[in-house]
Amino acid sequence: MKSLLTTLKGHPTLKAETTYSILFTIGFCHLLNDMIQSVIPAMYPIFRESFGFTFAQIGLITLVFQITSSIFQPFVGLYADRHPQPYSLSLGMCLSLAGLVALSFTSAYGAILATVALIGGGSSVFHPEASRVAQLASGGRKSLAQSIFQVGGNGGAAIGPLLAALIVLPYGQHAVGWFAGAALLAAVLLLRVGNWYSLMLTGTNTPLRNRTITPCTLPRTKIRHAMWILVVMIFSKYFYTSCMTSYFTFFLIDRFGVTVQQSQLCLFAYLAAFATGTLLGGFLGDRYGRKYVILFSIFGAAPFALALPYLNLFWTITMSILVGLIIASAFSAILVYATDLMPDKVGMISGIFFGLMFGLGGIGSAFFGWLADHTSIEFIFRASSYLPLLGIIALLLPDIRPAAGPGLQSTEHTIH
């Protein structure tokens, strides 16, 4: 079977090195995608005021969106592993585009459910295949590549609510259509990514997806145990961060009496640190090993998380920045570690973990909201601060060291 080197010689535009242009493009498209997702929660006050929807009806909208944007991802990823579709990235964004345009005009409840399903479906198509592209373009620096991709999503999640507040709330439902421009831009950019991906798949007579993949040498029992540990890590991280992102502003207002604007600035400080930590985790994971980044990023955040609910305003903000900086580095390391365990199932594994990220984040937000109603905002911050302690079980993960460098050998392991 021909080597990847033969493919690269036949196509001088394809390189074994890290392809940063593709990584930054896919990361920017991730930013646009996650920014678009924020439009749906921003519409809830408008739905309630304009159409008189009950909280149960709004909850069903959230459920449909969560199902289509998270539960479908593993199935999309599994299909992509068997039948890679380079242009499905652009197609997924076109689904979101169609959903946004329809959402800006429709008023019937059933039609609104259909539009949010389209937007969620577009996200389900985008994430698994985009993760495959990120690893393919990594040149062996898989944690760094995943972090560049992930930091785009974190950026979109951070600026999305702000843009929605500036555009959707003042101008109403029709203003949702303005976000269609972002979806259209992403769809066009992803056509270029699809062209590059297609070349990588068909660079020789032997498609890259059919090439030999270096399997993980661990016994299946250890692989299963490691996967369950990673799921616990995802639970710990996203249950805690859902409390921070959803209720940190309320905590600051309730405990210190700050204004809404001041609390929003503090939340943005946390989110900015979170985005920075995501990128930092990529560098550290490739250099020192994914296991140790997972351990440090979750268990290492525990002392700061535990101290946060008991400090004055200055130190509370400082602790939140440190928590965001440390704990954010976990997801990229977790995802790449999982794909190292099952290198022939990159799409499926990416779909599972992105689905868990969205699903557990939504469940965590709802759970802590319910708990706050029955106790207090301060109580949920004290209770959630123990979650990062679960990171200690990362010590039970097998020690899978990254490849020695970003050369051709590492690249071969990323092609499926």
Tab-separated table of C-alpha atoms in Angstrom:
chain	number	residue	atom	x	y	z
A	1	MET	CA	0.000	0.000	0.000
A	2	LYS	CA	1.365	3.396	-0.907
A	3	SER	CA	2.528	5.664	1.853
A	4	LEU	CA	1.310	9.130	2.606
A	5	LEU	CA	4.623	10.434	1.315
A	6	THR	CA	3.741	9.162	-2.177
A	7	THR	CA	0.488	11.068	-2.016
A	8	LEU	CA	2.235	14.259	-0.992
A	9	LYS	CA	4.790	13.997	-3.786
A	10	GLY	CA	1.991	13.625	-6.297
A	11	HIS	CA	0.223	16.672	-4.897
A	12	PRO	CA	2.654	19.455	-3.969
A	13	THR	CA	-0.162	21.511	-2.429
A	14	LEU	CA	-0.623	18.830	0.245
A	15	LYS	CA	1.889	18.822	3.085
A	16	ALA	CA	2.699	16.577	6.008
A	17	GLU	CA	3.229	19.645	8.204
A	18	THR	CA	0.505	21.254	10.255
A	19	THR	CA	-1.812	23.018	7.795
A	20	TYR	CA	-2.597	26.153	9.754
A	21	SER	CA	-4.657	27.768	7.004
A	22	ILE	CA	-7.153	24.877	7.197
A	23	LEU	CA	-7.084	24.822	10.997
A	24	PHE	CA	-7.766	28.546	11.318
A	25	THR	CA	-10.481	28.369	8.667
A	26	ILE	CA	-12.230	25.485	10.395
A	27	GLY	CA	-11.798	27.248	13.762
A	28	PHE	CA	-13.345	30.453	12.395
A	29	CYS	CA	-16.251	28.477	10.957
A	30	HIS	CA	-16.664	26.851	14.372
A	31	LEU	CA	-16.903	30.350	15.836
A	32	LEU	CA	-19.634	31.271	13.339
A	33	ASN	CA	-21.488	27.995	13.945
A	34	ASP	CA	-21.559	28.313	17.741
A	35	MET	CA	-22.427	32.001	17.469
A	36	ILE	CA	-25.460	31.018	15.401
A	37	GLN	CA	-26.548	28.487	18.046
A	38	SER	CA	-26.862	31.303	20.588
A	39	VAL	CA	-29.678	32.858	18.562
A	40	ILE	CA	-32.211	30.256	19.722
A	41	PRO	CA	-32.048	30.998	23.498
A	42	ALA	CA	-32.076	34.721	22.677
A	43	MET	CA	-35.438	34.202	20.969
A	44	TYR	CA	-37.162	32.802	24.062
A	45	PRO	CA	-38.301	36.171	25.483
A	46	ILE	CA	-39.662	37.124	22.053
A	47	PHE	CA	-41.524	33.813	21.708
A	48	ARG	CA	-43.116	34.273	25.112
A	49	GLU	CA	-44.049	37.916	24.591
A	50	SER	CA	-45.177	37.744	20.946
A	51	PHE	CA	-46.793	34.301	20.775
A	52	GLY	CA	-47.655	33.607	24.410
A	53	PHE	CA	-45.707	30.336	24.565
A	54	THR	CA	-45.690	28.587	27.918
A	55	PHE	CA	-42.473	27.590	29.678
A	56	ALA	CA	-43.304	23.989	28.764
A	57	GLN	CA	-43.461	24.931	25.067
A	58	ILE	CA	-40.162	26.787	25.340
A	59	GLY	CA	-38.698	23.757	27.102
A	60	LEU	CA	-39.794	21.572	24.185
A	61	ILE	CA	-38.027	23.928	21.770
A	62	THR	CA	-34.859	23.471	23.829
A	63	LEU	CA	-35.342	19.699	23.861
A	64	VAL	CA	-35.721	19.510	20.065
A	65	PHE	CA	-32.641	21.673	19.599
A	66	GLN	CA	-30.569	19.630	22.056
A	67	ILE	CA	-31.627	16.340	20.471
A	68	THR	CA	-30.799	17.417	16.932
A	69	SER	CA	-27.552	19.173	17.898
A	70	SER	CA	-26.144	16.553	20.281
A	71	ILE	CA	-27.768	13.124	20.166
A	72	PHE	CA	-27.453	12.827	16.376
A	73	GLN	CA	-23.741	13.664	16.376
A	74	PRO	CA	-22.399	10.145	17.105
A	75	PHE	CA	-24.499	8.691	14.283
A	76	VAL	CA	-23.328	11.376	11.864
A	77	GLY	CA	-19.741	10.737	12.966
A	78	LEU	CA	-20.094	6.963	12.530
A	79	TYR	CA	-21.372	7.437	8.982
A	80	ALA	CA	-18.537	9.886	8.251
A	81	ASP	CA	-15.963	7.323	9.427
A	82	ARG	CA	-17.274	4.847	6.865
A	83	HIS	CA	-18.178	7.287	4.097
A	84	PRO	CA	-16.269	10.588	4.408
A	85	GLN	CA	-18.155	13.452	2.771
A	86	PRO	CA	-15.837	16.453	2.281
A	87	TYR	CA	-18.616	18.831	1.300
A	88	SER	CA	-20.963	17.825	4.115
A	89	LEU	CA	-19.376	20.605	6.177
A	90	SER	CA	-20.763	23.218	3.818
A	91	LEU	CA	-24.049	21.314	3.554
A	92	GLY	CA	-24.434	21.337	7.332
A	93	MET	CA	-23.965	25.092	7.401
A	94	CYS	CA	-26.572	25.431	4.653
A	95	LEU	CA	-29.029	23.580	6.923
A	96	SER	CA	-28.376	26.169	9.623
A	97	LEU	CA	-28.763	28.928	7.027
A	98	ALA	CA	-32.162	27.588	5.967
A	99	GLY	CA	-33.229	27.266	9.601
A	100	LEU	CA	-32.229	30.845	10.417
A	101	VAL	CA	-34.067	32.316	7.449
A	102	ALA	CA	-37.202	30.315	8.263
A	103	LEU	CA	-37.000	31.191	11.977
A	104	SER	CA	-36.964	34.919	11.176
A	105	PHE	CA	-40.424	34.714	9.563
A	106	THR	CA	-42.362	31.815	11.050
A	107	SER	CA	-44.855	32.158	13.890
A	108	ALA	CA	-46.498	28.705	14.033
A	109	TYR	CA	-45.221	26.572	16.918
A	110	GLY	CA	-44.719	23.437	14.821
A	111	ALA	CA	-42.789	25.417	12.210
A	112	ILE	CA	-40.561	26.897	14.916
A	113	LEU	CA	-39.753	23.381	16.139
A	114	ALA	CA	-38.826	22.431	12.568
A	115	THR	CA	-36.541	25.455	12.155
A	116	VAL	CA	-34.618	24.830	15.384
A	117	ALA	CA	-34.288	21.175	14.322
A	118	LEU	CA	-32.672	22.369	11.074
A	119	ILE	CA	-30.225	24.580	12.957
A	120	GLY	CA	-29.403	21.783	15.400
A	121	GLY	CA	-29.042	19.303	12.543
A	122	GLY	CA	-26.572	21.617	10.827
A	123	SER	CA	-24.483	21.651	13.994
A	124	SER	CA	-24.632	17.833	14.192
A	125	VAL	CA	-23.304	17.523	10.651
A	126	PHE	CA	-20.584	20.125	11.222
A	127	HIS	CA	-18.852	19.014	14.423
A	128	PRO	CA	-17.839	15.365	13.776
A	129	GLU	CA	-16.548	15.920	10.234
A	130	ALA	CA	-14.829	19.174	11.248
A	131	SER	CA	-12.968	17.311	14.009
A	132	ARG	CA	-11.777	14.789	11.416
A	133	VAL	CA	-10.510	17.634	9.256
A	134	ALA	CA	-8.732	19.216	12.241
A	135	GLN	CA	-6.873	15.983	12.965
A	136	LEU	CA	-6.083	15.474	9.294
A	137	ALA	CA	-4.543	18.962	9.134
A	138	SER	CA	-2.712	18.589	12.446
A	139	GLY	CA	0.600	17.294	11.106
A	140	GLY	CA	0.821	15.216	14.285
A	141	ARG	CA	0.028	18.124	16.606
A	142	LYS	CA	-3.415	16.737	17.295
A	143	SER	CA	-4.052	18.464	20.633
A	144	LEU	CA	-3.007	21.816	19.192
A	145	ALA	CA	-5.208	21.289	16.125
A	146	GLN	CA	-8.218	20.343	18.245
A	147	SER	CA	-7.606	23.341	20.487
A	148	ILE	CA	-7.522	25.757	17.561
A	149	PHE	CA	-10.798	24.262	16.393
A	150	GLN	CA	-12.298	24.341	19.885
A	151	VAL	CA	-11.229	27.885	20.749
A	152	GLY	CA	-13.254	29.056	17.762
A	153	GLY	CA	-16.344	27.467	19.267
A	154	ASN	CA	-15.609	29.010	22.672
A	155	GLY	CA	-15.237	32.410	21.026
A	156	GLY	CA	-18.558	32.006	19.243
A	157	ALA	CA	-20.263	30.981	22.471
A	158	ALA	CA	-18.830	34.058	24.190
A	159	ILE	CA	-19.746	36.696	21.596
A	160	GLY	CA	-22.993	35.084	20.439
A	161	PRO	CA	-25.145	36.180	23.411
A	162	LEU	CA	-23.714	39.696	23.157
A	163	LEU	CA	-24.564	39.978	19.455
A	164	ALA	CA	-27.975	38.452	20.058
A	165	ALA	CA	-28.641	41.048	22.759
A	166	LEU	CA	-27.562	43.862	20.426
A	167	ILE	CA	-29.407	42.602	17.342
A	168	VAL	CA	-32.248	40.199	18.118
A	169	LEU	CA	-33.740	41.668	21.292
A	170	PRO	CA	-33.949	45.304	20.105
A	171	TYR	CA	-35.108	44.561	16.535
A	172	GLY	CA	-37.265	41.504	17.024
A	173	GLN	CA	-37.722	38.164	15.314
A	174	HIS	CA	-36.945	39.313	11.768
A	175	ALA	CA	-33.442	40.350	12.895
A	176	VAL	CA	-32.568	36.658	13.217
A	177	GLY	CA	-32.187	36.675	9.434
A	178	TRP	CA	-29.144	38.918	9.798
A	179	PHE	CA	-27.263	35.955	11.252
A	180	ALA	CA	-27.876	34.122	7.978
A	181	GLY	CA	-24.972	36.133	6.574
A	182	ALA	CA	-22.638	34.407	9.040
A	183	ALA	CA	-23.963	30.994	7.979
A	184	LEU	CA	-23.518	31.886	4.310
A	185	LEU	CA	-19.934	33.055	4.893
A	186	ALA	CA	-19.140	29.821	6.763
A	187	ALA	CA	-20.711	27.709	3.988
A	188	VAL	CA	-18.496	29.409	1.383
A	189	LEU	CA	-15.338	29.021	3.479
A	190	LEU	CA	-16.145	25.363	4.093
A	191	LEU	CA	-16.269	24.747	0.351
A	192	ARG	CA	-12.536	25.532	0.304
A	193	VAL	CA	-11.987	23.196	3.243
A	194	GLY	CA	-14.014	20.548	1.390
A	195	ASN	CA	-11.766	20.913	-1.677
A	196	TRP	CA	-8.666	20.357	0.474
A	197	TYR	CA	-10.294	17.422	2.272
A	198	SER	CA	-11.321	15.875	-1.030
A	199	LEU	CA	-7.740	16.061	-2.304
A	200	MET	CA	-6.517	14.348	0.839
A	201	LEU	CA	-9.047	11.553	0.353
A	202	THR	CA	-8.393	11.003	-3.364
A	203	GLY	CA	-4.765	12.007	-3.691
A	204	THR	CA	-3.806	8.622	-5.170
A	205	ASN	CA	-5.566	5.569	-6.544
A	206	THR	CA	-5.779	4.331	-2.981
A	207	PRO	CA	-8.004	6.678	-0.962
A	208	LEU	CA	-6.538	7.763	2.332
A	209	ARG	CA	-9.525	6.461	4.247
A	210	ASN	CA	-8.601	2.953	3.134
A	211	ARG	CA	-4.998	3.168	4.311
A	212	THR	CA	-3.645	1.207	7.205
A	213	ILE	CA	-4.361	2.788	10.569
A	214	THR	CA	-2.065	2.175	13.504
A	215	PRO	CA	-4.395	0.646	16.121
A	216	CYS	CA	-4.243	1.223	19.838
A	217	THR	CA	-2.375	-1.692	21.433
A	218	LEU	CA	-4.258	-1.602	24.740
A	219	PRO	CA	-6.620	-4.479	25.567
A	220	ARG	CA	-10.281	-3.773	24.833
A	221	THR	CA	-11.133	-3.878	28.535
A	222	LYS	CA	-8.652	-1.107	29.280
A	223	ILE	CA	-9.939	0.927	26.348
A	224	ARG	CA	-13.509	0.656	27.667
A	225	HIS	CA	-12.422	1.606	31.174
A	226	ALA	CA	-10.489	4.581	29.824
A	227	MET	CA	-13.518	5.719	27.825
A	228	TRP	CA	-15.727	5.639	30.921
A	229	ILE	CA	-13.149	7.677	32.827
A	230	LEU	CA	-13.186	10.256	30.021
A	231	VAL	CA	-16.990	10.405	30.203
A	232	VAL	CA	-16.727	11.156	33.938
A	233	MET	CA	-14.218	13.885	33.116
A	234	ILE	CA	-16.655	15.425	30.619
A	235	PHE	CA	-19.422	15.251	33.235
A	236	SER	CA	-17.241	16.939	35.858
A	237	LYS	CA	-16.064	19.686	33.521
A	238	TYR	CA	-19.347	20.590	31.839
A	239	PHE	CA	-21.585	20.327	34.880
A	240	TYR	CA	-19.265	22.752	36.648
A	241	THR	CA	-18.848	25.112	33.705
A	242	SER	CA	-22.606	25.127	33.059
A	243	CYS	CA	-23.042	26.535	36.571
A	244	MET	CA	-20.407	29.190	35.883
A	245	THR	CA	-21.652	30.294	32.473
A	246	SER	CA	-25.349	30.279	33.383
A	247	TYR	CA	-25.341	31.634	36.944
A	248	PHE	CA	-22.048	33.447	37.638
A	249	THR	CA	-23.636	36.827	36.902
A	250	PHE	CA	-26.494	36.061	39.313
A	251	PHE	CA	-23.986	34.962	41.963
A	252	LEU	CA	-22.049	38.233	41.684
A	253	ILE	CA	-25.221	40.343	41.793
A	254	ASP	CA	-26.653	38.419	44.735
A	255	ARG	CA	-23.469	38.237	46.821
A	256	PHE	CA	-21.747	41.564	46.042
A	257	GLY	CA	-24.538	43.779	44.722
A	258	VAL	CA	-22.770	44.588	41.436
A	259	THR	CA	-24.726	45.930	38.482
A	260	VAL	CA	-25.842	43.755	35.581
A	261	GLN	CA	-23.264	45.418	33.324
A	262	GLN	CA	-20.458	44.797	35.828
A	263	SER	CA	-21.490	41.167	36.210
A	264	GLN	CA	-21.444	40.726	32.429
A	265	LEU	CA	-17.900	42.110	32.278
A	266	CYS	CA	-16.843	39.616	34.931
A	267	LEU	CA	-18.454	36.794	32.932
A	268	PHE	CA	-16.589	37.883	29.807
A	269	ALA	CA	-13.326	37.822	31.804
A	270	TYR	CA	-14.066	34.219	32.720
A	271	LEU	CA	-14.991	33.320	29.117
A	272	ALA	CA	-11.848	35.014	27.766
A	273	ALA	CA	-9.721	33.011	30.175
A	274	PHE	CA	-11.627	29.903	29.115
A	275	ALA	CA	-10.791	30.529	25.441
A	276	THR	CA	-7.122	31.141	26.283
A	277	GLY	CA	-6.936	27.967	28.335
A	278	THR	CA	-8.366	25.934	25.459
A	279	LEU	CA	-5.476	26.943	23.210
A	280	LEU	CA	-2.908	26.485	25.969
A	281	GLY	CA	-4.101	22.934	26.544
A	282	GLY	CA	-3.327	22.067	22.940
A	283	PHE	CA	0.329	23.055	23.270
A	284	LEU	CA	0.741	21.230	26.576
A	285	GLY	CA	-1.070	18.082	25.441
A	286	ASP	CA	1.231	17.512	22.479
A	287	ARG	CA	4.322	18.264	24.539
A	288	TYR	CA	3.675	16.486	27.839
A	289	GLY	CA	0.950	13.960	27.114
A	290	ARG	CA	-2.818	14.173	27.082
A	291	LYS	CA	-3.325	12.235	30.333
A	292	TYR	CA	-1.441	14.796	32.408
A	293	VAL	CA	-3.234	17.734	30.807
A	294	ILE	CA	-6.590	16.065	31.606
A	295	LEU	CA	-5.508	15.517	35.216
A	296	PHE	CA	-4.156	19.034	35.667
A	297	SER	CA	-6.970	20.821	33.866
A	298	ILE	CA	-9.794	19.338	35.956
A	299	PHE	CA	-8.279	18.308	39.305
A	300	GLY	CA	-5.881	21.262	39.135
A	301	ALA	CA	-8.830	23.654	38.960
A	302	ALA	CA	-10.351	22.220	42.162
A	303	PRO	CA	-8.515	24.409	44.738
A	304	PHE	CA	-9.562	27.604	42.961
A	305	ALA	CA	-13.131	26.380	42.426
A	306	LEU	CA	-13.454	25.398	46.089
A	307	ALA	CA	-12.189	28.790	47.261
A	308	LEU	CA	-14.283	30.897	44.853
A	309	PRO	CA	-17.642	30.968	46.755
A	310	TYR	CA	-16.062	32.240	50.000
A	311	LEU	CA	-13.889	35.187	48.864
A	312	ASN	CA	-14.358	38.918	48.346
A	313	LEU	CA	-15.203	40.364	44.921
A	314	PHE	CA	-11.618	40.879	43.715
A	315	TRP	CA	-10.487	37.381	44.632
A	316	THR	CA	-13.717	35.822	43.348
A	317	ILE	CA	-13.056	37.299	39.912
A	318	THR	CA	-9.388	36.258	40.134
A	319	MET	CA	-10.364	32.691	41.042
A	320	SER	CA	-12.896	32.569	38.190
A	321	ILE	CA	-10.205	33.598	35.706
A	322	LEU	CA	-7.819	30.948	37.042
A	323	VAL	CA	-10.541	28.284	36.958
A	324	GLY	CA	-11.460	29.189	33.375
A	325	LEU	CA	-7.822	29.207	32.270
A	326	ILE	CA	-7.091	25.790	33.794
A	327	ILE	CA	-10.282	23.808	33.282
A	328	ALA	CA	-10.730	24.860	29.628
A	329	SER	CA	-7.700	22.901	28.490
A	330	ALA	CA	-9.440	19.594	29.248
A	331	PHE	CA	-11.783	19.081	26.299
A	332	SER	CA	-9.228	19.043	23.480
A	333	ALA	CA	-6.998	16.675	25.464
A	334	ILE	CA	-9.961	14.414	26.279
A	335	LEU	CA	-11.159	14.256	22.689
A	336	VAL	CA	-7.728	13.571	21.194
A	337	TYR	CA	-6.969	10.998	23.905
A	338	ALA	CA	-10.246	9.246	23.039
A	339	THR	CA	-9.447	9.212	19.314
A	340	ASP	CA	-5.995	7.801	20.139
A	341	LEU	CA	-7.799	4.915	21.851
A	342	MET	CA	-10.025	4.329	18.788
A	343	PRO	CA	-8.134	5.829	15.826
A	344	ASP	CA	-10.444	4.275	13.245
A	345	LYS	CA	-13.522	5.977	14.740
A	346	VAL	CA	-12.544	9.646	14.815
A	347	GLY	CA	-15.913	10.869	13.529
A	348	MET	CA	-17.963	8.714	15.877
A	349	ILE	CA	-15.826	9.540	18.929
A	350	SER	CA	-15.934	13.257	18.086
A	351	GLY	CA	-19.706	13.041	17.735
A	352	ILE	CA	-20.075	11.254	21.073
A	353	PHE	CA	-17.957	13.722	23.008
A	354	PHE	CA	-19.342	16.841	21.352
A	355	GLY	CA	-22.803	15.411	21.995
A	356	LEU	CA	-21.911	14.831	25.642
A	357	MET	CA	-20.510	18.349	25.876
A	358	PHE	CA	-23.733	19.936	24.620
A	359	GLY	CA	-26.060	17.509	26.365
A	360	LEU	CA	-24.418	17.565	29.793
A	361	GLY	CA	-24.041	21.327	29.599
A	362	GLY	CA	-27.767	21.698	28.989
A	363	ILE	CA	-28.701	19.184	31.695
A	364	GLY	CA	-26.315	20.824	34.144
A	365	SER	CA	-27.757	24.280	33.514
A	366	ALA	CA	-31.308	23.009	34.035
A	367	PHE	CA	-30.315	21.048	37.152
A	368	PHE	CA	-28.546	23.954	38.832
A	369	GLY	CA	-31.429	26.264	37.920
A	370	TRP	CA	-33.855	23.873	39.619
A	371	LEU	CA	-31.537	23.527	42.613
A	372	ALA	CA	-31.135	27.316	42.906
A	373	ASP	CA	-34.929	27.715	42.981
A	374	HIS	CA	-35.089	25.323	45.924
A	375	THR	CA	-31.984	26.577	47.765
A	376	SER	CA	-29.977	29.635	46.699
A	377	ILE	CA	-27.459	30.813	44.090
A	378	GLU	CA	-24.721	30.754	46.713
A	379	PHE	CA	-25.557	27.144	47.595
A	380	ILE	CA	-25.220	25.869	44.021
A	381	PHE	CA	-21.800	27.500	43.702
A	382	ARG	CA	-20.637	25.834	46.889
A	383	ALA	CA	-22.056	22.475	45.782
A	384	SER	CA	-20.678	22.635	42.226
A	385	SER	CA	-17.202	23.566	43.461
A	386	TYR	CA	-16.630	19.919	44.467
A	387	LEU	CA	-17.096	18.619	40.903
A	388	PRO	CA	-13.494	19.259	39.727
A	389	LEU	CA	-12.289	16.903	42.470
A	390	LEU	CA	-13.509	14.059	40.225
A	391	GLY	CA	-10.516	14.870	38.041
A	392	ILE	CA	-8.336	12.778	40.364
A	393	ILE	CA	-9.518	9.602	38.637
A	394	ALA	CA	-7.589	10.699	35.540
A	395	LEU	CA	-4.649	9.030	37.311
A	396	LEU	CA	-6.269	5.720	36.320
A	397	LEU	CA	-5.956	6.482	32.603
A	398	PRO	CA	-3.312	4.501	30.702
A	399	ASP	CA	-0.289	6.640	29.921
A	400	ILE	CA	-0.453	7.207	26.156
A	401	ARG	CA	2.379	9.513	25.225
A	402	PRO	CA	2.095	11.680	22.107
A	403	ALA	CA	4.357	10.963	19.163
A	404	ALA	CA	7.821	12.399	19.370
A	405	GLY	CA	7.259	15.119	16.818
A	406	PRO	CA	5.020	16.527	14.134
A	407	GLY	CA	6.509	14.571	11.330
A	408	LEU	CA	5.083	12.201	8.774
A	409	GLN	CA	4.675	9.271	11.128
A	410	SER	CA	2.367	11.198	13.415
A	411	THR	CA	0.366	12.443	10.463
A	412	GLU	CA	-0.289	8.926	9.248
A	413	HIS	CA	-1.997	8.149	12.515
A	414	THR	CA	-4.513	10.938	11.959
A	415	ILE	CA	-5.842	9.714	8.603
A	416	HIS	CA	-8.856	7.478	8.639
